[in-house]
mmCIF file of C-alpha atoms in Angstrom:
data_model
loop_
_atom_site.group_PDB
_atom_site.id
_atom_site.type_symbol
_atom_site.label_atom_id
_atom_site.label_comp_id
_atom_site.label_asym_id
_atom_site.label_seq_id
_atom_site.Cartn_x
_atom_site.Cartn_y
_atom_site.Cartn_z
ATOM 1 C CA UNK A 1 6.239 0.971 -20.295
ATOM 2 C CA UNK A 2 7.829 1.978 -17.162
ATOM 3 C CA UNK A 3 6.759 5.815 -17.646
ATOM 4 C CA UNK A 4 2.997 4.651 -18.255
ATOM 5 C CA UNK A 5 3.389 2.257 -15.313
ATOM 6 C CA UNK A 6 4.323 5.517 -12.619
ATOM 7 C CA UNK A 7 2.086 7.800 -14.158
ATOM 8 C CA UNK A 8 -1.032 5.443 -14.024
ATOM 9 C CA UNK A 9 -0.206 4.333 -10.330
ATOM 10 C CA UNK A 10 0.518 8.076 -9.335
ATOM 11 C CA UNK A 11 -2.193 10.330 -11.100
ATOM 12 C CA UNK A 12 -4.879 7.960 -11.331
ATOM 13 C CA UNK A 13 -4.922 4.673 -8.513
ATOM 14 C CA UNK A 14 -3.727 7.071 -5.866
ATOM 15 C CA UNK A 15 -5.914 9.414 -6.504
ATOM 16 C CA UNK A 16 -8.797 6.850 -6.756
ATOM 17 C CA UNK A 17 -7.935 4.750 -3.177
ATOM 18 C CA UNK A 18 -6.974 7.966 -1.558
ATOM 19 C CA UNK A 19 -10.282 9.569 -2.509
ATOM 20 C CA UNK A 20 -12.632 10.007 0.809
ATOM 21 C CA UNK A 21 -10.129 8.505 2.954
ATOM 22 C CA UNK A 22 -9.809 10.155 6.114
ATOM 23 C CA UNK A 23 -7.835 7.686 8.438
ATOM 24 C CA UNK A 24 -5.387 5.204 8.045
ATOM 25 C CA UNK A 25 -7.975 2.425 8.528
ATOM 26 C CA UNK A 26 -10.076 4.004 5.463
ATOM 27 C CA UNK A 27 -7.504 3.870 3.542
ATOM 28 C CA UNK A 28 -6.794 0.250 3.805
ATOM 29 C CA UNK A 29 -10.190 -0.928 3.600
ATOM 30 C CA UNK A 30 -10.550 1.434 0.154
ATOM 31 C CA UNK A 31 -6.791 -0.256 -0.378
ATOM 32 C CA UNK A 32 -8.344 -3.636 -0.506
ATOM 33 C CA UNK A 33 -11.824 -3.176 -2.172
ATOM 34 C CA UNK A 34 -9.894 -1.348 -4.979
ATOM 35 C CA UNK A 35 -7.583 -4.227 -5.680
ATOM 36 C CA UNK A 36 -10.430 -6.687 -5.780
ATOM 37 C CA UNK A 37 -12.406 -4.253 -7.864
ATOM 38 C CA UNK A 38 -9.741 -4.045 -10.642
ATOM 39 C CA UNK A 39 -7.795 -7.735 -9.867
ATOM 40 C CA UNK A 40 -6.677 -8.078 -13.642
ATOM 41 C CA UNK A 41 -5.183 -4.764 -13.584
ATOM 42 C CA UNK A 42 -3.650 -4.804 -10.259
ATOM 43 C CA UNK A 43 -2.125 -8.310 -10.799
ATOM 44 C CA UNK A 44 -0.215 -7.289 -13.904
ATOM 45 C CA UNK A 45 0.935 -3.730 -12.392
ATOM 46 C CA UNK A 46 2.138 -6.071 -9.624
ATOM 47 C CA UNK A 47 4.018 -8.317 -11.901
ATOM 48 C CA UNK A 48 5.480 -5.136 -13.795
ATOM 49 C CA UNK A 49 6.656 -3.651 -10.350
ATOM 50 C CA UNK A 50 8.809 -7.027 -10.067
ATOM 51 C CA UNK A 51 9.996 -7.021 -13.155
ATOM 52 C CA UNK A 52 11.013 -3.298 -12.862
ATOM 53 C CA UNK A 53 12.703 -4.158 -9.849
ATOM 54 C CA UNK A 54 11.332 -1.503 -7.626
ATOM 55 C CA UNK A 55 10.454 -2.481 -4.018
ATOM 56 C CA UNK A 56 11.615 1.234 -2.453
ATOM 57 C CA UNK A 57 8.473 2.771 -4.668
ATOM 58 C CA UNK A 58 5.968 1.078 -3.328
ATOM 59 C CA UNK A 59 7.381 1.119 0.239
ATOM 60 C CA UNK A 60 7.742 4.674 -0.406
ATOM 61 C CA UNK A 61 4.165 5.139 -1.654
ATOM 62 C CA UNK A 62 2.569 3.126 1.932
ATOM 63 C CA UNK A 63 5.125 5.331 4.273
ATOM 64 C CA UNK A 64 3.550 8.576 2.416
ATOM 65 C CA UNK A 65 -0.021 7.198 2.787
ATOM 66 C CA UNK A 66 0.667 6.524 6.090
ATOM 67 C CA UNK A 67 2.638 9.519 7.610
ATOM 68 C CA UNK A 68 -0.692 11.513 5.648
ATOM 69 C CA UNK A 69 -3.071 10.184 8.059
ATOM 70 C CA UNK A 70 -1.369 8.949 10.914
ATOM 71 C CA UNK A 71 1.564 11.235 11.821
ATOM 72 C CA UNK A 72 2.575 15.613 11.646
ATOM 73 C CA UNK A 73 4.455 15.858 8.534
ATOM 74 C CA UNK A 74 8.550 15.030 8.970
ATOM 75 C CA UNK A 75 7.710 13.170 11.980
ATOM 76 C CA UNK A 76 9.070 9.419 10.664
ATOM 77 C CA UNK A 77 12.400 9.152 10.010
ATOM 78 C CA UNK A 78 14.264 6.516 7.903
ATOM 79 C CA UNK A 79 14.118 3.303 10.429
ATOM 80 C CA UNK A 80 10.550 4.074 11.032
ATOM 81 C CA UNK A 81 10.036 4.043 7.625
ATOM 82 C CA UNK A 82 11.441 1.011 6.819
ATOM 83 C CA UNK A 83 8.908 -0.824 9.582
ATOM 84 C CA UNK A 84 6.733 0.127 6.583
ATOM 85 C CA UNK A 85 8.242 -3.042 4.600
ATOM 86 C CA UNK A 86 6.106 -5.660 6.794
ATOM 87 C CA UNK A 87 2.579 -3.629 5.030
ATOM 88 C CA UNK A 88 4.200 -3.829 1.322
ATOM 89 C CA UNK A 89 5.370 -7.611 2.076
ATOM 90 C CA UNK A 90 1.686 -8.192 3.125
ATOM 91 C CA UNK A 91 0.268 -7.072 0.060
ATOM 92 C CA UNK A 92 3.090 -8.359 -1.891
ATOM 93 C CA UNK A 93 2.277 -11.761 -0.519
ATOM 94 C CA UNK A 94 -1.313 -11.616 -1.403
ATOM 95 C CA UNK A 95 -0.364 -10.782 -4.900
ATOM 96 C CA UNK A 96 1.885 -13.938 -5.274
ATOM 97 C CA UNK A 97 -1.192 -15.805 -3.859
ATOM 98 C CA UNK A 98 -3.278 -14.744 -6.613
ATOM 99 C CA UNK A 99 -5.277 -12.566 -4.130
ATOM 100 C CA UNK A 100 -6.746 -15.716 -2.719
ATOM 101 C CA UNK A 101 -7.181 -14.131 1.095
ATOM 102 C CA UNK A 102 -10.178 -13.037 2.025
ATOM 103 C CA UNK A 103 -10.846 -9.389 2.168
ATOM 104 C CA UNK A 104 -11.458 -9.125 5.948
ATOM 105 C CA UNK A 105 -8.674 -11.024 6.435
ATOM 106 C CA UNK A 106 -6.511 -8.631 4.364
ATOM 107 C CA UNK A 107 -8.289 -5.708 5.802
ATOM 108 C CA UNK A 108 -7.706 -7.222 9.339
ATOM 109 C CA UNK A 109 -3.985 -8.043 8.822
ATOM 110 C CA UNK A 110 -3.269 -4.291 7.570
ATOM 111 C CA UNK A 111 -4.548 -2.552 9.938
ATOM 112 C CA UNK A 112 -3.461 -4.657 12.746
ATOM 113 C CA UNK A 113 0.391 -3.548 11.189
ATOM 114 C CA UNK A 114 -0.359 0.085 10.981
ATOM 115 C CA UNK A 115 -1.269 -0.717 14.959
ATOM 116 C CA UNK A 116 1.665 -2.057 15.612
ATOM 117 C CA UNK A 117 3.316 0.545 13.677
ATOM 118 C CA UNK A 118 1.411 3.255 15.537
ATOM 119 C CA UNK A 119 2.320 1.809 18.759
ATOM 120 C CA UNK A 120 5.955 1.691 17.820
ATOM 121 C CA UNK A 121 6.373 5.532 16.418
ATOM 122 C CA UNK A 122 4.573 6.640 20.201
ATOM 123 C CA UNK A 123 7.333 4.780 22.048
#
């Protein structure tokens, strides 16, 4: 289960959200609309990634996302990285909530983060 878990997440949802995406901001609005789009799905690879116990891949997963449209390659290093956390805990938290925030409201709290982030990696 945990193979089919990484290689649906990695060859096809990726693929899919990343799709089109040119900035950082794209990316979380096409972040959001897929989750709503495919809830069931996305609510039971969520519960799988807690059961597997694996909070470094999906931090992992946002930090590559975001050092892809935001920053030259290499340019993050581990601390940075780990600022990455509040973005997963964000989405984790909508997950435990059922996804009942609204989508701007996701959208909005995302991409103020990646701001803050942004403003943090210039300093």
């Amino acid at each position: 289960m945990e193979d089919f878990y990484f290689e649906l997440f990695e060859k096809y949802i990726i693929g899919e959200i990343t799709k089109g995406c040119n900035s950082y901001d794209e990316l979380v609005v096409s972040v959001v609309d897929y989750i709503l789009s495919n809830k069931t799905l996305c609510l039971n690879l969520a519960n799988l990634s807690m059961i597997l116990k694996k909070p470094d891949y999906l931090l992992t997963k946002f930090a590559n996302c975001f050092k892809r449209y935001e920053l030259p390659e290499g340019a993050m290093d581990e601390a940075q990285h780990h600022l990455l956390g509040g973005l997963v805990h964000t989405v984790q938290t909508w997950f435990e909530k059922d996804l009942n925030v609204a989508r701007e409201e996701m959208i909005d709290q995302l991409i103020e983060q990646g701001d803050l982030l942004r403003t943090y990696l210039k300093n």
